[in-house]
Amino acid sequence: MKLYELSAARLISLLEAGEIKASEIQESVQKRIDEVEDRVHAYATLDRNTETGSSKSAGGESVLDLKGIPVAVKDNICTKGVPTTCSSRILEGFIPPYDAAVINRLKKANAFLLGKTNMDEFAFGSSCETSCYGPTHNPWDLSRIPGGSSGGSAAAVASGEAILALGSDTGGSIRQPAAMCGVVGLKPTYGRVSRYGLIAFASSLDQIGTITKTVEDSALLMNVIAGGDENDSTCSNEDVPDFTKSLEGGIKDLIIGVPDEYFVEGLDKEVEEAVNEAIKLLSGLGAKVERISLPHTKYAVSTYYLIAPAEASSNLARFDGVQYGLRRDAEGITDMYKVTRSSGFGEEAIRRIILGTYSLSSGYYEDYYLKAQKVRAVIAGEFKEAFKKVDCLITPTSPTTAFKIGERIEDPLKMYLSDVFTIPANLAGLPAMSVPCGFCGNNLPVGMQILAKPFGEKTIFKTAYAYQENSQWHKRKPSL
Ligand code: GLN
């Protein structure tokens, strides 16, 4: 039995039955890393000295136990004592003195932390190519990108270099790489999971979420990481259900909305067919399917590329060479800032800082930033109306399957369009999941996206699980 290939839920049941030991799982995954990491390059930092946390949680509340299951963590989530760089030179040598809220929770739940996964620099990108460590390779075809920005996390889970992983999603960075690597990626509702210790990209859009092999593993990991946090005032105190309980029950009478605006020019034919087949399958299981319209969808990408860089330019101002990370000395403080920042940030980060600073400047603020905020409100309102009529929405996750390394890196606009279907959920703060729903002729995975209203993760889990249990896609493994 190759333990690294199994899901967390299956491994936990084997552990509970006494058939295997946690150390065997950890060894199996570590061996797999030794075997394939050279080719996949999923990690920015491997932590070979991991200790699991204590199993006792304060206050006597029920403790979720991951029993030593190996988990990989995206490199923008702070880990005490382990380098955290956002795959950027500007954070070279930065070792956080504290753990992010999600890391605290993982440690309390006895997770075995494997290391930090590679990502696009500061999560700016859709291909994992803007990392200062070089690209991650897609386990299904090493000449292709794994998606981004959480490409390292998705590739690690797909290749068996981790059982579970955390990513972050500002405009699609969990769902798009999950789709391209054939795994399950969930961006929870904005505020469902604490962002304390997540290095900020765009604070009104960022959300930490899960990348897993199966839908039930996503529920399991969400049980560990979701819930209020006094260190993050945007984190909601909304009750956290046991997500594993919302899997069963079927989808009879569920109303699925299929928005016309997500089946448009630019959508790959094979991707479209796979998603349409999946919708047919769900309808066969008793769901009602309705075509709907979300007419403002076409403004989402431009709205996002005003708001996200604006917030990024302000968040990135803190990297000045004074307190942490890279420092290049020069005469006088202004020159020190200049040389440090120009040599620390990569091209895409610099582009976003310039874009964001521009749209926040006096005179342009009203014309661009403020206008984008108004469009954002319209897009959110449109979803709100839709969810009065339907329980969830189904769309493709990304218009194409994984593209070749180097194919879009010189063309930012083409790259930005990879997220045309994922960005709206971030603008509206909605939960959304990508689930494997087929393969294209060239043996590359396709993902289907399921969206629900805020805090409607239960509906997503129920729908995704019903689909998974009646399909086989999640069982295929890349041959590496
Ligand atoms: N690809 C999008 C961007 O470049 C989204 C990235 C993300 O979700 N972090 O901004």
Short mmCIF file of C-alpha atoms and ligand atoms in Angstrom, two decimals:
data_model
loop_
_atom_site.label_atom_id
_atom_site.label_comp_id
_atom_site.label_asym_id
_atom_site.label_seq_id
_atom_site.Cartn_x
_atom_site.Cartn_y
_atom_site.Cartn_z
CA MET A 1 0.00 0.00 0.00
CA LYS A 2 1.38 3.40 -0.97
CA LEU A 3 0.32 5.46 2.01
CA TYR A 4 1.21 8.76 0.32
CA GLU A 5 -1.53 8.09 -2.25
CA LEU A 6 -4.34 7.79 0.28
CA SER A 7 -6.70 10.49 1.50
CA ALA A 8 -6.50 11.86 5.04
CA ALA A 9 -9.92 10.37 5.88
CA ARG A 10 -8.77 6.90 4.80
CA LEU A 11 -5.46 7.22 6.64
CA ILE A 12 -7.23 8.32 9.82
CA SER A 13 -9.50 5.28 9.68
CA LEU A 14 -6.46 3.01 9.20
CA LEU A 15 -4.78 4.72 12.17
CA GLU A 16 -7.88 4.30 14.30
CA ALA A 17 -8.08 0.62 13.40
CA GLY A 18 -4.45 0.28 14.52
CA GLU A 19 -3.38 -0.97 11.09
CA ILE A 20 -0.73 1.68 10.54
CA LYS A 21 1.27 4.17 12.58
CA ALA A 22 1.51 7.92 11.93
CA SER A 23 5.27 7.59 11.54
CA GLU A 24 4.72 5.22 8.60
CA ILE A 25 2.59 7.81 6.82
CA GLN A 26 5.19 10.50 7.47
CA GLU A 27 7.99 8.28 6.18
CA SER A 28 6.01 7.35 3.10
CA VAL A 29 5.42 11.02 2.24
CA GLN A 30 9.03 12.00 2.99
CA LYS A 31 10.24 9.21 0.72
CA ARG A 32 7.90 10.36 -2.00
CA ILE A 33 9.31 13.88 -1.65
CA ASP A 34 12.83 12.50 -2.05
CA GLU A 35 11.67 10.64 -5.14
CA VAL A 36 9.85 13.38 -7.08
CA GLU A 37 10.62 16.81 -5.63
CA ASP A 38 13.56 17.32 -8.00
CA ARG A 39 11.14 17.18 -10.89
CA VAL A 40 8.03 18.81 -9.37
CA HIS A 41 9.61 21.49 -7.17
CA ALA A 42 6.49 21.94 -5.03
CA TYR A 43 8.35 23.28 -1.99
CA ALA A 44 10.12 26.52 -1.19
CA THR A 45 11.36 25.18 2.16
CA LEU A 46 11.26 21.66 3.52
CA ASP A 47 11.20 21.38 7.27
CA ARG A 48 12.86 18.10 8.17
CA ASN A 49 12.76 18.76 11.91
CA THR A 50 9.05 19.01 12.37
CA GLU A 51 7.50 18.22 15.68
CA THR A 52 3.76 17.85 15.98
CA GLY A 53 1.98 20.10 18.42
CA SER A 54 0.43 19.07 21.67
CA SER A 55 -2.89 17.29 21.43
CA LYS A 56 -4.47 19.31 24.20
CA SER A 57 -6.39 22.42 23.35
CA ALA A 58 -7.00 25.16 25.90
CA GLY A 59 -10.41 25.44 27.50
CA GLY A 60 -11.40 21.80 27.17
CA GLU A 61 -13.28 22.25 23.88
CA SER A 62 -13.40 19.19 21.67
CA VAL A 63 -10.09 18.60 19.97
CA LEU A 64 -9.95 17.77 16.31
CA ASP A 65 -7.26 15.25 15.80
CA LEU A 66 -5.36 14.91 12.54
CA LYS A 67 -3.22 12.22 14.22
CA GLY A 68 0.05 13.20 12.60
CA ILE A 69 -1.19 13.53 9.00
CA PRO A 70 1.42 15.42 6.90
CA VAL A 71 0.31 18.90 5.83
CA ALA A 72 2.03 21.35 3.46
CA VAL A 73 1.61 25.10 3.97
CA LYS A 74 1.84 27.89 1.41
CA ASP A 75 4.87 30.13 1.87
CA ASN A 76 2.79 33.24 2.68
CA ILE A 77 1.49 31.79 5.96
CA CYS A 78 3.73 32.57 8.94
CA THR A 79 5.33 29.61 10.68
CA LYS A 80 7.34 30.24 13.83
CA GLY A 81 10.97 29.31 13.31
CA VAL A 82 10.49 28.25 9.68
CA PRO A 83 11.36 30.67 6.84
CA THR A 84 8.34 32.39 5.30
CA THR A 85 9.18 34.35 2.19
CA CYS A 86 6.11 34.58 -0.10
CA SER A 87 8.62 33.25 -2.66
CA SER A 88 10.09 36.75 -2.83
CA ARG A 89 13.69 37.89 -2.51
CA ILE A 90 12.51 40.83 -0.42
CA LEU A 91 11.72 38.44 2.44
CA GLU A 92 15.01 36.58 2.15
CA GLY A 93 16.02 35.26 5.54
CA PHE A 94 12.76 36.17 7.27
CA ILE A 95 11.91 33.70 10.02
CA PRO A 96 8.61 34.60 11.69
CA PRO A 97 8.64 34.86 15.49
CA TYR A 98 5.02 33.64 15.64
CA ASP A 99 2.58 31.18 14.07
CA ALA A 100 -0.41 32.20 11.96
CA ALA A 101 -3.79 31.36 13.53
CA VAL A 102 -4.25 28.45 11.12
CA ILE A 103 -0.83 27.04 12.06
CA ASN A 104 -1.74 27.20 15.74
CA ARG A 105 -4.88 25.29 14.97
CA LEU A 106 -3.04 22.69 12.89
CA LYS A 107 -0.53 22.16 15.68
CA LYS A 108 -3.29 21.76 18.27
CA ALA A 109 -4.86 19.19 15.95
CA ASN A 110 -1.59 17.20 15.75
CA ALA A 111 -0.81 17.92 12.14
CA PHE A 112 2.68 17.03 10.92
CA LEU A 113 3.97 20.11 9.10
CA LEU A 114 6.12 19.24 6.10
CA GLY A 115 7.27 22.67 4.96
CA LYS A 116 6.39 25.67 2.88
CA THR A 117 5.12 25.40 -0.66
CA ASN A 118 6.25 27.38 -3.66
CA MET A 119 4.00 30.14 -4.97
CA ASP A 120 3.88 33.12 -7.27
CA GLU A 121 5.72 35.98 -5.60
CA PHE A 122 3.35 37.48 -3.00
CA ALA A 123 0.58 35.43 -4.65
CA PHE A 124 0.66 37.62 -7.76
CA GLY A 125 0.07 35.21 -10.59
CA SER A 126 -1.70 32.21 -12.00
CA SER A 127 1.21 29.97 -12.92
CA CYS A 128 3.75 29.78 -10.08
CA GLU A 129 6.33 31.22 -12.48
CA THR A 130 6.93 34.50 -10.64
CA SER A 131 8.50 32.71 -7.64
CA CYS A 132 12.08 33.72 -6.82
CA TYR A 133 12.80 29.98 -6.48
CA GLY A 134 11.77 29.19 -10.06
CA PRO A 135 8.59 27.48 -11.24
CA THR A 136 6.75 24.47 -9.87
CA HIS A 137 5.95 21.81 -12.47
CA ASN A 138 2.55 20.25 -13.04
CA PRO A 139 2.70 16.57 -11.92
CA TRP A 140 0.48 15.59 -14.88
CA ASP A 141 2.89 17.09 -17.39
CA LEU A 142 6.16 18.47 -16.13
CA SER A 143 6.47 20.91 -19.04
CA ARG A 144 3.34 22.70 -17.82
CA ILE A 145 2.49 25.10 -15.01
CA PRO A 146 0.61 23.80 -11.96
CA GLY A 147 -1.57 26.94 -11.83
CA GLY A 148 -1.12 29.64 -9.25
CA SER A 149 -0.55 31.20 -7.05
CA SER A 150 -0.87 28.21 -4.68
CA GLY A 151 0.73 26.00 -7.34
CA GLY A 152 3.17 24.39 -4.92
CA SER A 153 0.38 23.28 -2.58
CA ALA A 154 -1.70 21.86 -5.43
CA ALA A 155 1.27 20.06 -7.01
CA ALA A 156 2.32 18.67 -3.61
CA VAL A 157 -1.10 17.13 -2.98
CA ALA A 158 -1.45 15.84 -6.57
CA SER A 159 1.98 14.20 -6.55
CA GLY A 160 1.71 12.63 -3.08
CA GLU A 161 4.28 15.01 -1.59
CA ALA A 162 1.65 15.99 1.00
CA ILE A 163 -1.64 14.54 2.15
CA LEU A 164 -3.31 17.90 2.84
CA ALA A 165 -2.32 21.47 2.06
CA LEU A 166 -3.23 25.05 2.82
CA GLY A 167 -3.34 27.74 0.18
CA SER A 168 -4.63 31.27 -0.08
CA ASP A 169 -7.03 32.69 -2.62
CA THR A 170 -7.39 36.35 -3.55
CA GLY A 171 -8.70 35.92 -7.10
CA GLY A 172 -8.56 32.18 -7.68
CA SER A 173 -5.23 31.06 -6.26
CA ILE A 174 -6.62 27.95 -4.57
CA ARG A 175 -9.25 26.93 -7.11
CA GLN A 176 -7.33 27.45 -10.35
CA PRO A 177 -4.25 25.37 -9.35
CA ALA A 178 -6.55 22.73 -7.81
CA ALA A 179 -8.34 22.48 -11.17
CA MET A 180 -5.07 22.28 -13.11
CA CYS A 181 -3.59 19.62 -10.83
CA GLY A 182 -6.75 17.49 -10.55
CA VAL A 183 -7.38 18.04 -6.82
CA VAL A 184 -10.05 19.67 -4.65
CA GLY A 185 -9.59 23.34 -3.70
CA LEU A 186 -11.88 25.33 -1.41
CA LYS A 187 -11.86 29.08 -0.93
CA PRO A 188 -14.09 29.57 2.10
CA THR A 189 -16.36 32.57 2.68
CA TYR A 190 -14.40 35.78 3.35
CA GLY A 191 -14.03 35.81 7.14
CA ARG A 192 -14.59 32.08 7.67
CA VAL A 193 -10.90 31.42 8.38
CA SER A 194 -8.61 33.78 10.29
CA ARG A 195 -6.06 35.70 8.21
CA TYR A 196 -3.89 36.41 11.25
CA GLY A 197 -0.37 35.53 10.11
CA LEU A 198 -1.23 35.41 6.41
CA ILE A 199 1.07 37.92 4.70
CA ALA A 200 -1.40 40.30 3.10
CA PHE A 201 -1.82 40.70 -0.66
CA ALA A 202 -5.27 42.37 -0.91
CA SER A 203 -6.83 42.35 2.54
CA SER A 204 -10.45 42.69 1.43
CA LEU A 205 -10.13 39.66 -0.88
CA ASP A 206 -7.56 37.29 0.68
CA GLN A 207 -8.78 34.06 2.24
CA ILE A 208 -6.95 30.95 3.44
CA GLY A 209 -8.43 27.63 2.34
CA THR A 210 -7.81 23.96 1.67
CA ILE A 211 -6.24 21.89 -1.12
CA THR A 212 -6.96 18.18 -0.77
CA LYS A 213 -7.39 14.94 -2.70
CA THR A 214 -11.06 14.55 -1.84
CA VAL A 215 -14.10 16.55 -0.76
CA GLU A 216 -14.25 14.85 2.65
CA ASP A 217 -10.62 15.80 3.33
CA SER A 218 -11.52 19.41 2.63
CA ALA A 219 -14.33 19.18 5.20
CA LEU A 220 -11.95 17.61 7.70
CA LEU A 221 -9.34 20.33 7.27
CA MET A 222 -11.98 23.07 7.38
CA ASN A 223 -13.14 21.70 10.75
CA VAL A 224 -9.62 22.40 12.00
CA ILE A 225 -8.99 25.85 10.52
CA ALA A 226 -12.41 27.61 10.45
CA GLY A 227 -13.77 29.85 13.19
CA GLY A 228 -13.53 33.23 14.90
CA ASP A 229 -10.25 34.75 16.03
CA GLU A 230 -9.73 37.78 18.25
CA ASN A 231 -6.52 38.58 16.36
CA ASP A 232 -8.37 39.12 13.07
CA SER A 233 -11.24 41.60 13.28
CA THR A 234 -12.48 40.58 9.82
CA CYS A 235 -12.82 36.96 10.92
CA SER A 236 -16.43 36.01 11.58
CA ASN A 237 -17.83 34.48 14.76
CA GLU A 238 -20.46 32.67 12.74
CA ASP A 239 -21.00 29.13 14.06
CA VAL A 240 -18.73 26.54 12.49
CA PRO A 241 -20.67 23.36 11.74
CA ASP A 242 -19.00 19.97 11.58
CA PHE A 243 -18.44 20.11 7.83
CA THR A 244 -17.96 16.35 7.57
CA LYS A 245 -21.63 16.01 8.58
CA SER A 246 -22.78 18.01 5.57
CA LEU A 247 -21.37 15.60 3.00
CA GLU A 248 -24.10 12.98 2.95
CA GLY A 249 -27.75 13.55 2.29
CA GLY A 250 -27.80 13.80 -1.48
CA ILE A 251 -28.83 16.68 -3.68
CA LYS A 252 -32.43 15.83 -4.48
CA ASP A 253 -34.36 19.09 -4.93
CA LEU A 254 -31.20 21.18 -4.89
CA ILE A 255 -31.49 24.05 -7.36
CA ILE A 256 -28.32 24.60 -9.38
CA GLY A 257 -27.89 27.80 -11.35
CA VAL A 258 -25.72 27.77 -14.47
CA PRO A 259 -24.74 31.33 -15.42
CA ASP A 260 -24.57 32.00 -19.17
CA GLU A 261 -21.70 34.46 -18.76
CA TYR A 262 -19.32 31.63 -17.76
CA PHE A 263 -19.79 29.74 -21.00
CA VAL A 264 -18.39 32.26 -23.42
CA GLU A 265 -15.71 32.74 -26.04
CA GLY A 266 -12.28 31.80 -24.75
CA LEU A 267 -13.61 28.75 -22.91
CA ASP A 268 -11.86 25.65 -24.19
CA LYS A 269 -14.31 23.25 -25.90
CA GLU A 270 -13.14 20.20 -23.98
CA VAL A 271 -13.39 22.05 -20.66
CA GLU A 272 -16.91 23.14 -21.56
CA GLU A 273 -17.92 19.58 -22.44
CA ALA A 274 -16.53 18.17 -19.20
CA VAL A 275 -18.40 20.74 -17.10
CA ASN A 276 -21.63 20.19 -19.05
CA GLU A 277 -21.33 16.42 -18.50
CA ALA A 278 -20.86 17.03 -14.77
CA ILE A 279 -23.97 19.21 -14.67
CA LYS A 280 -25.91 16.43 -16.43
CA LEU A 281 -24.69 13.95 -13.83
CA LEU A 282 -25.89 16.21 -11.01
CA SER A 283 -29.23 16.63 -12.69
CA GLY A 284 -29.47 12.83 -12.94
CA LEU A 285 -28.99 12.69 -9.17
CA GLY A 286 -32.12 14.77 -8.66
CA ALA A 287 -30.89 18.37 -8.76
CA LYS A 288 -32.87 20.94 -10.72
CA VAL A 289 -30.73 22.88 -13.18
CA GLU A 290 -31.60 26.42 -14.28
CA ARG A 291 -29.80 28.69 -16.71
CA ILE A 292 -29.39 32.13 -15.18
CA SER A 293 -27.68 35.40 -16.08
CA LEU A 294 -25.09 37.42 -14.15
CA PRO A 295 -24.61 40.27 -16.63
CA HIS A 296 -21.93 42.19 -14.73
CA THR A 297 -19.53 39.23 -14.73
CA LYS A 298 -17.67 40.79 -17.66
CA TYR A 299 -16.49 43.67 -15.47
CA ALA A 300 -15.04 41.43 -12.74
CA VAL A 301 -11.48 41.14 -14.06
CA SER A 302 -11.03 44.89 -14.60
CA THR A 303 -12.61 45.63 -11.22
CA TYR A 304 -10.27 43.16 -9.55
CA TYR A 305 -7.18 44.57 -11.27
CA LEU A 306 -7.96 47.98 -9.80
CA ILE A 307 -8.82 46.88 -6.26
CA ALA A 308 -6.27 44.09 -5.79
CA PRO A 309 -3.17 46.06 -6.90
CA ALA A 310 -4.37 49.12 -4.93
CA GLU A 311 -4.48 47.09 -1.73
CA ALA A 312 -1.26 45.30 -2.66
CA SER A 313 0.65 48.52 -3.24
CA SER A 314 -0.32 49.68 0.22
CA ASN A 315 0.37 46.31 1.89
CA LEU A 316 3.78 46.02 0.25
CA ALA A 317 4.90 49.41 1.55
CA ARG A 318 6.02 47.68 4.75
CA PHE A 319 8.91 45.92 2.98
CA ASP A 320 11.49 48.65 3.23
CA GLY A 321 14.67 46.87 4.28
CA VAL A 322 14.49 48.29 7.79
CA GLN A 323 12.77 45.71 9.95
CA TYR A 324 13.08 42.36 8.21
CA GLY A 325 14.01 40.64 5.01
CA LEU A 326 16.43 41.87 2.39
CA ARG A 327 18.46 45.05 2.83
CA ARG A 328 20.77 46.68 0.32
CA ASP A 329 22.81 49.48 1.81
CA ALA A 330 23.19 52.82 0.12
CA GLU A 331 23.95 56.37 1.10
CA GLY A 332 20.94 57.87 2.82
CA ILE A 333 17.67 56.23 3.71
CA THR A 334 15.81 57.10 0.50
CA ASP A 335 18.43 55.42 -1.63
CA MET A 336 18.49 52.45 0.72
CA TYR A 337 14.71 52.04 0.20
CA LYS A 338 15.14 52.37 -3.53
CA VAL A 339 17.88 49.82 -4.02
CA THR A 340 16.39 47.40 -1.53
CA ARG A 341 12.93 47.48 -3.06
CA SER A 342 14.14 47.46 -6.67
CA SER A 343 16.32 44.43 -6.12
CA GLY A 344 13.93 42.64 -3.74
CA PHE A 345 10.72 42.71 -5.76
CA GLY A 346 10.26 40.82 -9.02
CA GLU A 347 8.77 42.26 -12.19
CA GLU A 348 5.14 41.36 -11.49
CA ALA A 349 5.27 42.76 -7.95
CA ILE A 350 6.70 46.00 -9.30
CA ARG A 351 3.97 46.14 -11.96
CA ARG A 352 1.28 45.76 -9.28
CA ILE A 353 2.83 48.38 -7.02
CA ILE A 354 2.86 50.84 -9.92
CA LEU A 355 -0.71 50.01 -11.01
CA GLY A 356 -2.01 50.27 -7.45
CA THR A 357 -0.20 53.48 -6.61
CA TYR A 358 -1.53 55.02 -9.81
CA SER A 359 -5.18 54.17 -9.16
CA LEU A 360 -4.95 55.45 -5.59
CA SER A 361 -3.34 58.76 -6.58
CA SER A 362 -5.18 62.01 -6.21
CA GLY A 363 -7.45 62.58 -9.19
CA TYR A 364 -7.41 58.93 -10.25
CA TYR A 365 -8.83 57.61 -7.00
CA GLU A 366 -12.37 58.72 -7.89
CA ASP A 367 -12.06 57.69 -11.53
CA TYR A 368 -10.64 54.24 -10.94
CA TYR A 369 -10.51 52.90 -7.39
CA LEU A 370 -13.85 54.29 -6.23
CA LYS A 371 -15.58 53.29 -9.45
CA ALA A 372 -14.21 49.76 -9.08
CA GLN A 373 -15.61 49.57 -5.54
CA LYS A 374 -19.04 50.54 -6.91
CA VAL A 375 -18.88 47.85 -9.59
CA ARG A 376 -17.80 45.37 -6.94
CA ALA A 377 -20.97 46.17 -4.98
CA VAL A 378 -23.08 45.62 -8.11
CA ILE A 379 -21.44 42.24 -8.72
CA ALA A 380 -22.03 41.19 -5.11
CA GLY A 381 -25.65 42.35 -5.35
CA GLU A 382 -26.17 40.32 -8.50
CA PHE A 383 -25.01 37.15 -6.72
CA LYS A 384 -27.27 37.95 -3.78
CA GLU A 385 -30.28 38.10 -6.07
CA ALA A 386 -29.23 34.87 -7.79
CA PHE A 387 -29.00 33.02 -4.47
CA LYS A 388 -32.63 33.91 -3.74
CA LYS A 389 -33.51 31.63 -6.65
CA VAL A 390 -30.82 28.95 -6.65
CA ASP A 391 -28.89 27.07 -3.95
CA CYS A 392 -25.56 27.01 -5.74
CA LEU A 393 -23.94 27.94 -9.02
CA ILE A 394 -21.82 25.75 -11.26
CA THR A 395 -19.21 27.05 -13.70
CA PRO A 396 -15.87 25.95 -15.13
CA THR A 397 -13.03 26.84 -12.73
CA SER A 398 -10.65 28.04 -15.42
CA PRO A 399 -11.17 28.56 -19.16
CA THR A 400 -8.34 26.18 -20.11
CA THR A 401 -6.29 23.32 -18.73
CA ALA A 402 -2.67 23.84 -17.61
CA PHE A 403 -0.63 25.78 -20.15
CA LYS A 404 3.06 25.39 -20.95
CA ILE A 405 5.69 26.97 -18.72
CA GLY A 406 6.70 30.23 -20.39
CA GLU A 407 3.59 30.43 -22.58
CA ARG A 408 1.90 33.43 -20.90
CA ILE A 409 4.58 34.94 -18.71
CA GLU A 410 5.37 37.70 -21.20
CA ASP A 411 1.71 38.59 -21.64
CA PRO A 412 0.20 39.78 -18.32
CA LEU A 413 -3.27 40.32 -19.80
CA LYS A 414 -3.47 36.73 -21.02
CA MET A 415 -2.26 35.58 -17.61
CA TYR A 416 -4.85 37.73 -15.81
CA LEU A 417 -7.60 36.14 -17.90
CA SER A 418 -6.85 32.70 -16.39
CA ASP A 419 -8.90 33.87 -13.40
CA VAL A 420 -11.90 35.25 -15.22
CA PHE A 421 -14.21 32.65 -13.61
CA THR A 422 -12.74 32.65 -10.13
CA ILE A 423 -12.38 36.38 -9.42
CA PRO A 424 -16.13 37.15 -9.00
CA ALA A 425 -16.37 34.96 -5.85
CA ASN A 426 -13.57 36.97 -4.20
CA LEU A 427 -15.17 40.29 -5.09
CA ALA A 428 -18.40 39.10 -3.47
CA GLY A 429 -16.78 37.22 -0.55
CA LEU A 430 -18.46 33.94 -1.52
CA PRO A 431 -17.28 30.41 -0.78
CA ALA A 432 -16.32 28.43 -3.88
CA MET A 433 -14.75 25.05 -4.55
CA SER A 434 -13.05 23.47 -7.52
CA VAL A 435 -13.67 19.73 -7.96
CA PRO A 436 -12.06 17.45 -10.59
CA CYS A 437 -14.64 16.81 -13.32
CA GLY A 438 -12.76 15.27 -16.23
CA PHE A 439 -9.65 15.18 -18.38
CA CYS A 440 -8.85 16.69 -21.74
CA GLY A 441 -7.48 14.65 -24.62
CA ASN A 442 -3.94 15.50 -23.57
CA ASN A 443 -4.53 13.90 -20.15
CA LEU A 444 -4.77 17.19 -18.25
CA PRO A 445 -7.34 17.58 -15.48
CA VAL A 446 -10.39 19.85 -15.69
CA GLY A 447 -12.08 21.47 -12.68
CA MET A 448 -15.68 22.46 -12.08
CA GLN A 449 -16.43 25.34 -9.74
CA ILE A 450 -19.30 25.28 -7.23
CA LEU A 451 -20.26 28.58 -5.58
CA ALA A 452 -22.71 29.26 -2.76
CA LYS A 453 -23.90 32.24 -0.74
CA PRO A 454 -21.78 33.55 2.14
CA PHE A 455 -21.35 30.86 4.84
CA GLY A 456 -23.00 28.36 2.49
CA GLU A 457 -20.04 25.95 2.54
CA LYS A 458 -22.41 23.14 3.61
CA THR A 459 -24.24 23.34 0.28
CA ILE A 460 -20.93 23.22 -1.56
CA PHE A 461 -19.77 20.16 0.39
CA LYS A 462 -23.04 18.34 -0.19
CA THR A 463 -23.01 19.03 -3.94
CA ALA A 464 -19.32 18.30 -4.43
CA TYR A 465 -19.52 15.08 -2.44
CA ALA A 466 -22.55 13.83 -4.36
CA TYR A 467 -20.63 14.48 -7.58
CA GLN A 468 -17.43 12.87 -6.35
CA GLU A 469 -19.21 9.75 -5.12
CA ASN A 470 -20.73 9.29 -8.55
CA SER A 471 -17.61 9.97 -10.58
CA GLN A 472 -14.09 8.56 -10.76
CA TRP A 473 -11.92 11.53 -11.69
CA HIS A 474 -10.46 12.09 -8.22
CA LYS A 475 -9.09 8.54 -8.23
CA ARG A 476 -6.70 9.09 -11.17
CA LYS A 477 -3.10 9.74 -10.23
CA PRO A 478 -0.37 11.31 -12.33
CA SER A 479 2.40 8.90 -13.29
CA LEU A 480 5.62 10.48 -12.19
N1 GLN B 1 -4.08 35.23 -10.40
C1 GLN B 1 -4.69 36.27 -9.64
C2 GLN B 1 -3.70 37.39 -9.44
O1 GLN B 1 -2.69 37.33 -10.03
C3 GLN B 1 -5.16 35.75 -8.31
C4 GLN B 1 -4.06 35.45 -7.40
C5 GLN B 1 -4.52 35.02 -6.04
O2 GLN B 1 -5.65 34.56 -5.86
N2 GLN B 1 -3.65 35.20 -5.08
O3 GLN B 1 -3.91 38.31 -8.74
#
